[in-house]
Coordinates of C-alpha atoms and ligand atoms in Angstrom, one line a residue:
X281 CA 14.7 -1.2 13.5
X282 CA 16.6 2.0 13.0
X283 CA 14.3 5.3 11.5
X284 CA 13.1 4.5 8.1
X285 CA 12.8 7.5 5.8
X286 CA 11.9 7.4 1.9
X287 CA 15.5 8.2 0.8
X288 CA 16.3 4.7 2.6
X289 CA 13.4 2.8 0.6
X290 CA 14.6 4.5 -2.7
X291 CA 18.2 3.2 -1.9
X292 CA 16.7 -0.2 -1.4
X293 CA 15.2 -0.3 -4.7
X294 CA 18.7 1.1 -6.2
X295 CA 20.6 -1.8 -4.2
X296 CA 18.1 -4.4 -5.6
X297 CA 17.0 -5.0 -2.0
X298 CA 13.4 -5.6 -1.8
X299 CA 11.0 -3.7 0.9
X300 CA 8.4 -5.3 2.9
X301 CA 5.2 -3.4 3.8
X302 CA 2.0 -4.4 5.7
X303 CA -0.9 -2.6 6.7
X304 CA -1.5 -1.9 10.4
X305 CA -4.3 0.0 12.4
X306 CA -2.9 0.1 16.4
X307 CA 0.0 0.7 18.4
X308 CA 0.3 -3.1 19.2
X309 CA 0.9 -4.5 15.8
X310 CA 3.0 -1.6 14.4
X311 CA 5.4 -1.9 17.6
X312 CA 5.4 -5.7 16.2
X313 CA 5.9 -5.2 12.8
X314 CA 8.6 -2.5 13.4
X315 CA 10.4 -4.6 15.8
X316 CA 10.5 -7.7 13.3
X317 CA 11.6 -5.9 10.3
X318 CA 8.7 -4.3 8.4
X319 CA 9.9 -1.2 6.5
X320 CA 6.7 0.4 5.7
X321 CA 3.5 0.4 7.6
X322 CA 0.0 1.6 5.9
X323 CA -2.9 2.7 7.7
X324 CA -5.3 1.2 4.9
X325 CA -8.6 2.0 4.4
X326 CA -9.0 -1.6 4.0
X327 CA -9.7 -1.2 7.7
X328 CA -13.5 -0.7 6.7
X329 CA -13.5 -4.6 5.6
X330 CA -11.1 -6.0 8.4
X331 CA -12.0 -4.4 11.3
X332 CA -15.4 -2.8 10.7
X333 CA -16.6 -6.2 8.8
X334 CA -18.0 -3.7 6.1
X335 CA -18.2 -5.7 2.2
X336 CA -16.2 -2.6 0.7
X337 CA -13.8 0.2 1.7
X338 CA -16.1 3.2 0.9
X339 CA -17.8 3.8 4.2
X340 CA -14.2 4.7 5.7
X341 CA -13.8 8.5 6.8
X342 CA -10.4 11.1 7.5
X343 CA -11.6 10.7 11.0
X344 CA -11.1 6.7 11.0
X345 CA -7.8 6.8 9.2
X346 CA -6.7 9.9 11.4
X347 CA -7.4 7.7 15.0
X348 CA -6.0 4.4 13.7
X349 CA -2.7 6.9 12.2
X350 CA -2.1 8.2 15.5
X351 CA -2.4 4.9 17.2
X352 CA 0.1 3.2 14.6
X353 CA 2.5 6.1 15.2
X354 CA 2.6 5.9 18.9
X355 CA 3.4 1.9 18.4
X356 CA 6.7 2.5 16.5
X357 CA 7.7 6.0 16.4
X358 CA 10.6 5.4 14.1
X359 CA 8.2 3.5 11.4
X360 CA 7.6 4.9 7.8
X361 CA 3.9 5.5 8.0
X362 CA 1.7 5.9 5.0
X363 CA -2.0 6.9 6.0
X364 CA -4.5 6.1 3.1
X365 CA -6.5 8.6 1.9
X366 CA -10.2 7.4 2.0
X367 CA -13.2 7.5 -0.5
X368 CA -14.3 11.0 -1.5
X369 CA -11.3 12.8 1.0
X370 CA -9.5 13.6 -2.5
X371 CA -12.1 15.2 -5.0
X372 CA -10.0 18.1 -5.8
X373 CA -6.5 19.4 -4.9
X374 CA -7.6 21.9 -2.1
X375 CA -9.9 19.3 -0.6
X376 CA -7.1 16.9 -0.7
X377 CA -4.9 19.1 1.0
X378 CA -6.6 19.9 4.0
X379 CA -7.5 16.3 4.4
X380 CA -4.0 14.8 3.9
X381 CA -3.2 17.7 6.7
X382 CA -4.9 16.0 9.2
X383 CA -3.3 12.6 8.5
X384 CA 0.0 14.2 8.4
X385 CA -0.7 15.6 11.6
X386 CA -1.9 12.8 12.9
X387 CA 1.8 11.2 12.8
X388 CA 1.6 9.8 8.9
X389 CA 5.1 10.4 6.8
X390 CA 3.2 9.9 3.8
X391 CA -0.2 9.9 1.9
X392 CA -1.6 7.3 -0.7
X393 CA -4.5 8.0 -3.2
X394 CA -6.0 5.5 -5.4
X395 CA -6.1 7.1 -9.6
X396 CA -3.9 8.0 -12.4
X397 CA -3.9 10.4 -14.9
X398 CA -6.9 12.5 -13.3
X399 CA -4.6 12.9 -9.7
X400 CA -1.7 14.4 -11.8
X401 CA -3.0 17.8 -10.5
X402 CA -3.3 17.0 -6.8
X403 CA 0.1 14.6 -6.6
X404 CA 1.7 18.2 -7.7
X405 CA -0.3 20.4 -5.3
X406 CA 0.3 17.8 -2.1
X407 CA 3.9 17.6 -2.8
X408 CA 4.5 21.4 -2.9
X409 CA 2.7 21.5 -0.1
X410 CA 5.0 19.6 1.9
X411 CA 2.8 16.4 2.1
X412 CA 4.7 13.1 0.2
X413 CA 2.6 11.1 -1.7
X414 CA 2.1 7.5 -2.6
X415 CA 0.3 6.3 -5.8
X416 CA -2.0 3.5 -6.4
X417 CA -2.8 1.7 -9.5
X418 CA -4.4 -1.6 -10.9
X419 CA -7.0 -2.6 -8.9
X420 CA -8.7 0.4 -7.0
X421 CA -11.0 -0.7 -4.3
X422 CA -12.7 2.5 -4.1
X423 CA -13.7 2.3 -7.7
X424 CA -15.6 -1.1 -6.8
X425 CA -18.9 0.0 -8.1
X426 CA -17.5 1.2 -11.5
X427 CA -15.4 -1.6 -12.1
X428 CA -18.1 -4.2 -11.1
X429 CA -16.3 -6.3 -8.6
X430 CA -13.0 -6.9 -7.6
X431 CA -11.2 -8.0 -10.4
X432 CA -7.5 -8.3 -12.3
X433 CA -6.6 -5.1 -14.2
X434 CA -4.1 -4.7 -17.0
X435 CA -4.8 -7.9 -19.0
X436 CA -5.2 -6.4 -22.2
X437 CA -2.0 -4.6 -23.7
X438 CA -3.7 -1.6 -24.5
X439 CA -4.6 -1.1 -20.8
X440 CA -1.2 -2.2 -19.2
X441 CA 0.4 0.5 -21.7
X442 CA -2.2 3.5 -20.3
X443 CA -1.6 1.8 -16.6
X444 CA 2.5 2.3 -17.2
X445 CA 2.0 5.5 -18.8
X446 CA -0.2 6.9 -15.8
X447 CA 2.6 5.6 -13.3
X448 CA 5.3 7.9 -15.1
X449 CA 2.6 10.9 -14.7
X450 CA 2.4 10.2 -11.3
X451 CA 6.0 10.0 -10.7
X452 CA 6.7 13.0 -12.8
X453 CA 4.1 14.6 -10.6
X454 CA 6.1 14.3 -7.3
X455 CA 4.8 10.7 -6.4
X456 CA 7.3 8.6 -3.9
X457 CA 6.3 5.3 -4.0
X458 CA 3.7 3.5 -6.3
X459 CA 1.1 0.5 -4.8
X460 CA 0.1 -1.9 -7.7
X461 CA -2.7 -4.0 -6.8
X462 CA -4.1 -7.2 -8.7
X463 CA -2.4 -7.2 -11.9
X464 CA 0.0 -9.8 -14.1
X465 CA 3.4 -10.2 -12.7
X466 CA 4.6 -9.3 -16.2
X467 CA 2.8 -5.8 -15.6
X468 CA 4.3 -5.6 -12.0
X469 CA 7.7 -6.3 -13.7
X470 CA 7.4 -3.3 -16.1
X471 CA 6.3 -1.0 -13.6
X472 CA 9.3 -1.4 -11.4
X473 CA 11.5 -1.5 -14.5
X474 CA 10.1 1.7 -16.0
X475 CA 9.9 3.8 -12.6
X476 CA 12.7 5.4 -10.6
X477 CA 10.6 5.3 -7.5
X478 CA 10.0 2.1 -5.3
X479 CA 6.9 0.0 -6.3
X480 CA 5.3 -2.1 -4.0
X481 CA 2.8 -4.7 -5.2
X482 CA -0.1 -7.0 -3.8
X483 CA -1.0 -9.5 -6.2
X484 CA 1.3 -7.8 -8.5
X485 CA 3.9 -10.8 -8.9
X486 CA 7.6 -11.4 -7.7
X487 CA 9.4 -8.7 -9.3
X488 CA 8.2 -5.7 -8.2
X489 CA 10.5 -3.5 -5.6
X490 CA 8.5 -4.8 -2.3
X491 CA 5.5 -6.3 -1.3
X492 CA 2.4 -5.7 1.0
X493 CA -0.2 -7.6 2.1
X494 CA -3.3 -6.7 4.8
X495 CA -2.3 -8.0 7.9
X496 CA -5.6 -9.9 8.6
X497 CA -4.2 -11.9 5.4
X498 CA -0.7 -12.5 6.5
X499 CA -1.6 -13.6 10.1
X500 CA -4.6 -15.7 8.7
X501 CA -7.3 -14.1 10.4
X502 CA -9.9 -14.8 8.5
X503 CA -9.9 -18.4 7.8
X504 CA -12.8 -18.5 5.7
X505 CA -11.5 -16.4 2.9
X506 CA -7.9 -16.0 1.6
X507 CA -7.2 -14.2 -1.4
X508 CA -5.2 -16.1 -3.9
X509 CA -2.3 -13.4 -4.1
X510 CA -1.7 -13.6 -0.2
X511 CA -0.3 -16.6 2.3
X512 CA -0.8 -17.3 6.0
X513 CA 2.8 -16.9 7.5
X514 CA 1.5 -18.0 10.8
X515 CA 1.2 -21.7 9.9
X516 CA 4.6 -23.4 10.6
X517 CA 5.3 -20.6 13.5
X518 CA 5.0 -20.7 16.9
X519 CA 4.1 -17.2 17.5
X520 CA 3.4 -13.8 15.7
X521 CA 6.9 -12.4 15.8
X522 CA 8.4 -15.6 14.0
X523 CA 5.3 -15.3 11.6
X524 CA 6.2 -11.8 11.0
X525 CA 9.8 -12.5 10.4
X526 CA 9.0 -15.3 8.1
X527 CA 6.9 -12.6 5.6
X528 CA 10.0 -10.2 5.8
X529 CA 12.6 -12.8 5.1
X530 CA 10.2 -14.8 2.3
X531 CA 10.1 -11.3 0.5
X532 CA 13.7 -10.3 0.8
X533 CA 14.6 -13.8 -0.6
X534 CA 12.4 -14.0 -3.1
X535 CA 10.2 -17.3 -2.3
X536 CA 7.1 -14.9 -1.5
X537 CA 5.1 -14.3 -3.8
X538 CA 5.3 -17.4 -5.7
X539 CA 3.3 -18.3 -9.0
X540 CA 0.6 -19.6 -7.2
X541 CA -0.1 -16.2 -5.4
X542 CA 0.3 -14.2 -9.0
X543 CA -1.8 -13.4 -12.1
X544 CA -0.6 -14.0 -15.6
Ligands
KIV54 O1 -6.4 -0.3 2.0 C1 -5.4 -1.4 1.9 O2 -5.2 -1.8 2.6 C2 -4.4 -1.1 1.0 C3 -3.4 -2.1 0.5 C4 -4.3 -3.3 0.1 C5 -2.6 -1.6 -0.5 O3 -4.5 -0.1 -0.3

């Protein structure tokens, strides 16, 4: 796959072509994903759970994300790579800028932060400093102890309107991508229609501009647990490359996610 840039992702949204994303944490998988058609890779703080075996993402540090970003970049020089800002690494704009710079130096094209209105100044600050931002709304795993568990967000109309409004504010502040997690499909559709920037969903229904999955879920690497919103693409395929191609094809032709992977 040739070099992926933010302008390419924006054109895909405008052309109605679904974009595909997956988490990656090392060079061998980033090479596999890039060679088999995945446009975006995220070094997610989910690594705390899937690599370190923790119950939450809260123990992940900037050094952890930088280390894995370096590896992912080494595996795929032309990939579009987003690095997650971990828990408490962006409490204010200056701290966020300092930490985000570490991730950009490690090879990221963009950083991702979880949160709404309170992040507007930080998004503006980073964008002004030349650090592109992906926002993240809906279920925010870094807030798990405040929310009281991993629950679907935006189910009541007032909360849904508030989330859309926060998406618009983050876009106005300079965010160039938005991830929306575990929200009703109808709200995923509203996000994609309301925003000009590409909206990538996970557990957000079929109508977002793209989909992202944690690679361990997409490849069925945890046999004991598969979240409702994901599918094991290794089933029915003989090798990892075919599984990744199936994921890309299913997102692009609209067969994934289906109603069984979505929330109402
Ligand atoms: O950390 C992560 O892997 C994420 C995705 C679930 C979007 O934020």
